[in-house]
């Protein structure tokens, strides 16, 4: 078992005058030489990104950063009101909500893409099988459908264009087109590939494993939450939220106040 | 009071076919057009960054991302072992430790720089006053000193070089040099400007308010923690940490086991 | 410095057949023998509680458990909607808001009580000094005033009755009466001793240090949040909150949707 | 769908002079009248506990509170060192680790007990089927086995005794005995019913649904973490942990320091 290997890490080390992060000298080779996005990619994948890798990771991080008053943003704003002493605590409260309800779809799409692109029965048959499987179990299929953006989520074609322009192979973009057709057929109506679905596609194009995709979403969203805390301080809405919800959500217990 | 203004937000909005983040069209003007760092700056400062802004924010985010087995990284690794169901929860557990003990120094340095650059008695007198004030109260002065990097933290001059090459005014770099001389005199020995101190200097150069600096640190560190979770899964050390600490930290209660 | 002492803990130890928590045998002396409240007191104070200790800690834990749709409860409910995979993450998101904005008042009251009961110039003079000090700095004085419960918070006299019936010395209950009179005079109107203020008083009566009081609040509130998650699952309101806030909090950026 | 019902809550309400929690007057009927454990049960189950309910919930909360330097406790201690400004943040960091790796076993045991006690093919057949199912899929069966407490976890029989003395029906205690025999047969060796497994049994006896059991564990553990923060302040071990792990977990990257 892996846990019996001697403990070690390849993350970073330092002495009085040098800091290594992974296999690079932080001061001489990284600071001022590469962007945050390159550094994040390098740290995660342990190789320097190609221009395509950078373009795609940037596009993903830009897409996910800010979505307005999401559950995460509301949680962060209420928390900084109640506990102004902990900036990071308010961020953490919001980040806890970057969960399966929202970004889980990214992981599900990525897993489905892996399944259909490696299936023995071929892409089309596998796409139909997967789409029908979700349909039969009356589940939403991850990465498809959107409550607001209809008929199509405008972010998805843009993300695919960025990926194509960056020169990716297009294997997963093609696969998702096949899956999309199978989904529309199985569900009997058109379901858009949503942005988190599209993100799973292009992150798959550059080899990001599905099981770290949620971490990328957390990083991007964390930047958005810094903006929410700043706006909350400049023009607070948390006191309104707290007071207003008390008004519109009545107490419905059997006992009444005297 | 600010809280009595009608509630509003300037973060984002959308309709079926368009998404605005701040005052930009996400699909047409942001995705594929700007980097994560530019987007973060724009979101936070509500203006597109200059090349100097980008260079400095990138340098800061690269510097802070990864420091090896920090308290944050250990907390994240132990948490993903105990609660593998929540990637974001493990990240949040680590981010909670991005606190005053570590990054508080950034805020303190930024506040001191503001004080000495706006003091009526002039930069030098103010620097001496501030340095002596911390010395007299037997406190460490924020942003100075480092347990490992002696005599000087190698990251700081590199960060200042990046800032100068990017073309900042240099007002705060000059101010910190004056403060540094005053610190050495007040404390009777050389204390390096450490990396978090240096970061406060160059973030001040591009107008980042001291009270969001911690948020920038959280964002950068969040990227590092994704890498820790990935390494933890590939080659776990949390089980070793848990078992080993039990061995080396004895139970010292009065009652003994039968 | 304390950190140079050899590492040790007095919390717990075990072997194959015995578990010690502090200095008690968990199986033979604790489980089935004492209540949660007694165990919590014993664990925290390292002595078994007197009946007065138990009565007061129970009263405090009962008082703080549930306050309806607080910022904490809203954060927890939004988080369990977004990340249903992590019960503990949703609780943690809510607990992060048990901060200085709300329970900080408990700590502040406890510190003021310590100051006035140990002051060289005597209780009355010290109470006036403390009350006037807060008034002069235009700060709210911790533990006084309540937005809803006027003229007096009904929980406070009940908490004091519980403490008196339990047989405490009454030293802090008397001190807060003196402080209360000084506060009314300094602020020029009657400010009730609020529930968190009253809690600080009776926890001081049983020797709980001010710097763990927040932890007691977190424990009590954590129980309340379990109830919120249960109700949220049975009859969700988080989807309403999310949708409704979007309606009532408009986007006020300069750019308009096309 | 439930979400389309008008929003409401039955948690709490108040006016100037009265506070209702659920259907009770907080001041007149709860504070000073019932214990924390009773209040928690009432809040969660919406009925006042019987003596058996109280005895069992107390036994569970006492059992889970403290286990020494668990991953949770280590995370909390490292976090309070790095971010001393946020007591609740340090607790939240630790509570995030009360996850499937540890308490998930409670939920799994409770689900298995429900399955075998309601199976059409009868208790014995169902127990064999469930035990064999886990064995065949090479999974640990939730609630059985312990790395230290062998051959049997001493907490479990004590918990069952408490439940029996409290006068529960014993339905689940009998069921787990049947399951235990089936487990030993399927796995070919004796596996103890561990404490979390035993807790699932007795919480099932008093009708606690499996999907809030984790919340009970979080509440109990939160009390333990308050004690850890207190000990950490009085005699810190986090600095040792941080420094020591750096020593014993080597950097194993390919690049070496100059």
GROMACS .gro file of N, CA, C and O in nm, chain D residues 160-231:
model
  288
  934UNK      N    1  -2.386  -0.044   2.475
  934UNK     CA    2  -2.504  -0.131   2.470
  934UNK      C    3  -2.564  -0.147   2.611
  934UNK      O    4  -2.687  -0.149   2.627
  935UNK      N    5  -2.478  -0.157   2.711
  935UNK     CA    6  -2.529  -0.164   2.848
  935UNK      C    7  -2.608  -0.039   2.885
  935UNK      O    8  -2.714  -0.046   2.945
  936UNK      N    9  -2.552   0.075   2.852
  936UNK     CA   10  -2.621   0.201   2.881
  936UNK      C   11  -2.759   0.201   2.815
  936UNK      O   12  -2.859   0.238   2.877
  937UNK      N   13  -2.763   0.157   2.690
  937UNK     CA   14  -2.891   0.156   2.618
  937UNK      C   15  -2.989   0.060   2.681
  937UNK      O   16  -3.107   0.092   2.701
  938UNK      N   17  -2.940  -0.057   2.716
  938UNK     CA   18  -3.030  -0.157   2.776
  938UNK      C   19  -3.082  -0.108   2.912
  938UNK      O   20  -3.200  -0.119   2.942
  939UNK      N   21  -2.991  -0.056   2.992
  939UNK     CA   22  -3.033  -0.003   3.123
  939UNK      C   23  -3.134   0.111   3.107
  939UNK      O   24  -3.221   0.130   3.192
  940UNK      N   25  -3.119   0.185   2.999
  940UNK     CA   26  -3.213   0.297   2.975
  940UNK      C   27  -3.348   0.244   2.930
  940UNK      O   28  -3.446   0.319   2.929
  941UNK      N   29  -3.352   0.117   2.891
  941UNK     CA   30  -3.480   0.055   2.859
  941UNK      C   31  -3.523   0.061   2.714
  941UNK      O   32  -3.642   0.057   2.683
  942UNK      N   33  -3.426   0.063   2.622
  942UNK     CA   34  -3.464   0.059   2.481
  942UNK      C   35  -3.516  -0.079   2.445
  942UNK      O   36  -3.497  -0.176   2.519
  943UNK      N   37  -3.576  -0.087   2.327
  943UNK     CA   38  -3.636  -0.215   2.286
  943UNK      C   39  -3.528  -0.321   2.259
  943UNK      O   40  -3.551  -0.440   2.275
  944UNK      N   41  -3.411  -0.275   2.216
  944UNK     CA   42  -3.305  -0.371   2.188
  944UNK      C   43  -3.308  -0.429   2.048
  944UNK      O   44  -3.226  -0.515   2.014
  945UNK      N   45  -3.396  -0.379   1.967
  945UNK     CA   46  -3.411  -0.431   1.831
  945UNK      C   47  -3.280  -0.424   1.750
  945UNK      O   48  -3.242  -0.518   1.683
  946UNK      N   49  -3.213  -0.310   1.758
  946UNK     CA   50  -3.092  -0.293   1.678
  946UNK      C   51  -2.971  -0.359   1.745
  946UNK      O   52  -2.877  -0.401   1.677
  947UNK      N   53  -2.974  -0.366   1.877
  947UNK     CA   54  -2.865  -0.437   1.946
  947UNK      C   55  -2.870  -0.585   1.910
  947UNK      O   56  -2.767  -0.649   1.888
  948UNK      N   57  -2.991  -0.638   1.902
  948UNK     CA   58  -3.003  -0.778   1.858
  948UNK      C   59  -2.964  -0.795   1.712
  948UNK      O   60  -2.896  -0.890   1.674
  949UNK      N   61  -3.004  -0.699   1.631
  949UNK     CA   62  -2.972  -0.709   1.488
  949UNK      C   63  -2.822  -0.706   1.463
  949UNK      O   64  -2.769  -0.780   1.380
  950UNK      N   65  -2.753  -0.620   1.539
  950UNK     CA   66  -2.610  -0.610   1.514
  950UNK      C   67  -2.537  -0.736   1.560
  950UNK      O   68  -2.431  -0.770   1.506
  951UNK      N   69  -2.594  -0.805   1.659
  951UNK     CA   70  -2.533  -0.931   1.700
  951UNK      C   71  -2.540  -1.033   1.587
  951UNK      O   72  -2.444  -1.105   1.559
  952UNK      N   73  -2.653  -1.035   1.520
  952UNK     CA   74  -2.669  -1.125   1.405
  952UNK      C   75  -2.574  -1.084   1.292
  952UNK      O   76  -2.506  -1.166   1.231
  953UNK      N   77  -2.568  -0.953   1.268
  953UNK     CA   78  -2.478  -0.903   1.163
  953UNK      C   79  -2.333  -0.936   1.197
  953UNK      O   80  -2.254  -0.976   1.111
  954UNK      N   81  -2.299  -0.919   1.325
  954UNK     CA   82  -2.162  -0.944   1.369
  954UNK      C   83  -2.120  -1.088   1.344
  954UNK      O   84  -2.009  -1.115   1.296
  955UNK      N   85  -2.209  -1.180   1.373
  955UNK     CA   86  -2.179  -1.323   1.347
  955UNK      C   87  -2.160  -1.346   1.198
  955UNK      O   88  -2.068  -1.417   1.156
  956UNK      N   89  -2.245  -1.283   1.119
  956UNK     CA   90  -2.234  -1.299   0.973
  956UNK      C   91  -2.103  -1.239   0.921
  956UNK      O   92  -2.040  -1.291   0.829
  957UNK      N   93  -2.064  -1.127   0.980
  957UNK     CA   94  -1.938  -1.061   0.940
  957UNK      C   95  -1.820  -1.151   0.972
  957UNK      O   96  -1.731  -1.173   0.888
  958UNK      N   97  -1.817  -1.204   1.094
  958UNK     CA   98  -1.705  -1.290   1.131
  958UNK      C   99  -1.696  -1.410   1.037
  958UNK      O  100  -1.585  -1.452   0.999
  959UNK      N  101  -1.809  -1.462   0.999
  959UNK     CA  102  -1.808  -1.577   0.909
  959UNK      C  103  -1.761  -1.536   0.769
  959UNK      O  104  -1.675  -1.601   0.710
  960UNK      N  105  -1.815  -1.424   0.719
  960UNK     CA  106  -1.779  -1.382   0.583
  960UNK      C  107  -1.632  -1.346   0.572
  960UNK      O  108  -1.566  -1.376   0.472
  961UNK      N  109  -1.579  -1.280   0.674
  961UNK     CA  110  -1.440  -1.235   0.668
  961UNK      C  111  -1.342  -1.340   0.721
  961UNK      O  112  -1.221  -1.323   0.714
  962UNK      N  113  -1.396  -1.444   0.780
  962UNK     CA  114  -1.309  -1.552   0.827
  962UNK      C  115  -1.228  -1.519   0.952
  962UNK      O  116  -1.130  -1.586   0.983
  963UNK      N  117  -1.264  -1.413   1.020
  963UNK     CA  118  -1.198  -1.381   1.148
  963UNK      C  119  -1.288  -1.288   1.227
  963UNK      O  120  -1.384  -1.232   1.173
  964UNK      N  121  -1.258  -1.272   1.356
  964UNK     CA  122  -1.342  -1.185   1.439
  964UNK      C  123  -1.309  -1.037   1.416
  964UNK      O  124  -1.194  -0.996   1.430
  965UNK      N  125  -1.412  -0.964   1.381
  965UNK     CA  126  -1.399  -0.819   1.371
  965UNK      C  127  -1.488  -0.756   1.477
  965UNK      O  128  -1.608  -0.782   1.482
  966UNK      N  129  -1.428  -0.675   1.563
  966UNK     CA  130  -1.508  -0.612   1.670
  966UNK      C  131  -1.609  -0.514   1.613
  966UNK      O  132  -1.586  -0.455   1.507
  967UNK      N  133  -1.720  -0.499   1.681
  967UNK     CA  134  -1.806  -0.383   1.653
  967UNK      C  135  -1.736  -0.264   1.717
  967UNK      O  136  -1.716  -0.262   1.838
  968UNK      N  137  -1.694  -0.169   1.634
  968UNK     CA  138  -1.619  -0.058   1.693
  968UNK      C  139  -1.712   0.049   1.750
  968UNK      O  140  -1.835   0.038   1.737
  969UNK      N  141  -1.654   0.150   1.815
  969UNK     CA  142  -1.736   0.248   1.888
  969UNK      C  143  -1.831   0.323   1.795
  969UNK      O  144  -1.948   0.344   1.830
  970UNK      N  145  -1.782   0.364   1.678
  970UNK     CA  146  -1.873   0.436   1.588
  970UNK      C  147  -1.983   0.343   1.539
  970UNK      O  148  -2.098   0.385   1.525
  971UNK      N  149  -1.949   0.217   1.519
  971UNK     CA  150  -2.052   0.120   1.485
  971UNK      C  151  -2.154   0.105   1.597
  971UNK      O  152  -2.275   0.107   1.575
  972UNK      N  153  -2.104   0.092   1.718
  972UNK     CA  154  -2.192   0.078   1.834
  972UNK      C  155  -2.281   0.200   1.854
  972UNK      O  156  -2.398   0.189   1.893
  973UNK      N  157  -2.225   0.316   1.824
  973UNK     CA  158  -2.302   0.439   1.836
  973UNK      C  159  -2.417   0.440   1.736
  973UNK      O  160  -2.530   0.481   1.769
  974UNK      N  161  -2.389   0.394   1.615
  974UNK     CA  162  -2.496   0.385   1.515
  974UNK      C  163  -2.609   0.296   1.565
  974UNK      O  164  -2.728   0.324   1.542
  975UNK      N  165  -2.572   0.188   1.633
  975UNK     CA  166  -2.672   0.094   1.685
  975UNK      C  167  -2.764   0.163   1.786
  975UNK      O  168  -2.887   0.158   1.775
  976UNK      N  169  -2.703   0.230   1.883
  976UNK     CA  170  -2.788   0.285   1.991
  976UNK      C  171  -2.860   0.413   1.947
  976UNK      O  172  -2.970   0.441   1.995
  977UNK      N  173  -2.801   0.488   1.855
  977UNK     CA  174  -2.877   0.602   1.801
  977UNK      C  175  -2.996   0.553   1.720
  977UNK      O  176  -3.102   0.616   1.720
  978UNK      N  177  -2.979   0.440   1.652
  978UNK     CA  178  -3.092   0.381   1.581
  978UNK      C  179  -3.201   0.338   1.680
  978UNK      O  180  -3.320   0.350   1.652
  979UNK      N  181  -3.160   0.290   1.795
  979UNK     CA  182  -3.257   0.248   1.898
  979UNK      C  183  -3.351   0.362   1.938
  979UNK      O  184  -3.465   0.340   1.974
  980UNK      N  185  -3.297   0.486   1.936
  980UNK     CA  186  -3.384   0.598   1.978
  980UNK      C  187  -3.436   0.677   1.858
  980UNK      O  188  -3.487   0.789   1.873
  981UNK      N  189  -3.425   0.619   1.741
  981UNK     CA  190  -3.491   0.677   1.625
  981UNK      C  191  -3.421   0.793   1.556
  981UNK      O  192  -3.483   0.867   1.477
  982UNK      N  193  -3.292   0.810   1.583
  982UNK     CA  194  -3.217   0.916   1.514
  982UNK      C  195  -3.192   0.871   1.370
  982UNK      O  196  -3.133   0.765   1.348
  983UNK      N  197  -3.233   0.950   1.271
  983UNK     CA  198  -3.209   0.909   1.132
  983UNK      C  199  -3.059   0.905   1.099
  983UNK      O  200  -2.983   0.986   1.152
  984UNK      N  201  -3.021   0.812   1.013
  984UNK     CA  202  -2.878   0.797   0.985
  984UNK      C  203  -2.818   0.924   0.928
  984UNK      O  204  -2.700   0.953   0.950
  985UNK      N  205  -2.899   1.004   0.858
  985UNK     CA  206  -2.839   1.118   0.787
  985UNK      C  207  -2.819   1.242   0.873
  985UNK      O  208  -2.778   1.345   0.821
  986UNK      N  209  -2.847   1.235   1.002
  986UNK     CA  210  -2.802   1.344   1.091
  986UNK      C  211  -2.698   1.296   1.192
  986UNK      O  212  -2.649   1.375   1.273
  987UNK      N  213  -2.663   1.167   1.187
  987UNK     CA  214  -2.567   1.115   1.285
  987UNK      C  215  -2.433   1.187   1.277
  987UNK      O  216  -2.368   1.212   1.378
  988UNK      N  217  -2.392   1.223   1.155
  988UNK     CA  218  -2.264   1.292   1.141
  988UNK      C  219  -2.268   1.426   1.216
  988UNK      O  220  -2.167   1.468   1.273
  989UNK      N  221  -2.382   1.489   1.213
  989UNK     CA  222  -2.395   1.616   1.284
  989UNK      C  223  -2.375   1.600   1.434
  989UNK      O  224  -2.314   1.685   1.500
  990UNK      N  225  -2.422   1.490   1.488
  990UNK     CA  226  -2.403   1.464   1.631
  990UNK      C  227  -2.254   1.446   1.662
  990UNK      O  228  -2.204   1.497   1.761
  991UNK      N  229  -2.185   1.378   1.573
  991UNK     CA  230  -2.041   1.360   1.590
  991UNK      C  231  -1.969   1.495   1.585
  991UNK      O  232  -1.876   1.521   1.663
  992UNK      N  233  -2.012   1.582   1.493
  992UNK     CA  234  -1.947   1.713   1.481
  992UNK      C  235  -1.967   1.793   1.611
  992UNK      O  236  -1.874   1.857   1.661
  993UNK      N  237  -2.088   1.789   1.666
  993UNK     CA  238  -2.115   1.863   1.790
  993UNK      C  239  -2.025   1.813   1.903
  993UNK      O  240  -1.961   1.892   1.973
  994UNK      N  241  -2.018   1.682   1.918
  994UNK     CA  242  -1.937   1.627   2.026
  994UNK      C  243  -1.790   1.663   2.006
  994UNK      O  244  -1.722   1.709   2.099
  995UNK      N  245  -1.743   1.644   1.886
  995UNK     CA  246  -1.603   1.672   1.858
  995UNK      C  247  -1.571   1.821   1.874
  995UNK      O  248  -1.459   1.858   1.911
  996UNK      N  249  -1.668   1.905   1.846
  996UNK     CA  250  -1.642   2.048   1.860
  996UNK      C  251  -1.605   2.081   2.006
  996UNK      O  252  -1.518   2.164   2.031
  997UNK      N  253  -1.671   2.014   2.099
  997UNK     CA  254  -1.638   2.036   2.241
  997UNK      C  255  -1.495   1.992   2.269
  997UNK      O  256  -1.420   2.060   2.340
  998UNK      N  257  -1.455   1.880   2.212
  998UNK     CA  258  -1.318   1.834   2.231
  998UNK      C  259  -1.217   1.933   2.177
  998UNK      O  260  -1.112   1.958   2.237
  999UNK      N  261  -1.249   1.995   2.064
  999UNK     CA  262  -1.153   2.087   2.002
  999UNK      C  263  -1.134   2.215   2.084
  999UNK      O  264  -1.027   2.276   2.080
 1000UNK      N  265  -1.238   2.255   2.157
 1000UNK     CA  266  -1.220   2.370   2.247
 1000UNK      C  267  -1.110   2.338   2.348
 1000UNK      O  268  -1.021   2.421   2.376
 1001UNK      N  269  -1.113   2.216   2.400
 1001UNK     CA  270  -1.008   2.173   2.493
 1001UNK      C  271  -0.870   2.172   2.429
 1001UNK      O  272  -0.771   2.210   2.492
 1002UNK      N  273  -0.863   2.132   2.302
 1002UNK     CA  274  -0.733   2.133   2.234
 1002UNK      C  275  -0.679   2.275   2.218
 1002UNK      O  276  -0.559   2.298   2.233
 1003UNK      N  277  -0.767   2.368   2.184
 1003UNK     CA  278  -0.719   2.506   2.170
 1003UNK      C  279  -0.670   2.558   2.304
 1003UNK      O  280  -0.567   2.625   2.313
 1004UNK      N  281  -0.743   2.525   2.408
 1004UNK     CA  282  -0.700   2.570   2.541
 1004UNK      C  283  -0.564   2.511   2.578
 1004UNK      O  284  -0.475   2.583   2.624
 1005UNK      N  285  -0.547   2.381   2.554
 1005UNK     CA  286  -0.416   2.321   2.586
 1005UNK      C  287  -0.307   2.379   2.496
 1005UNK      O  288  -0.194   2.403   2.539
   0.00000   0.00000   0.00000
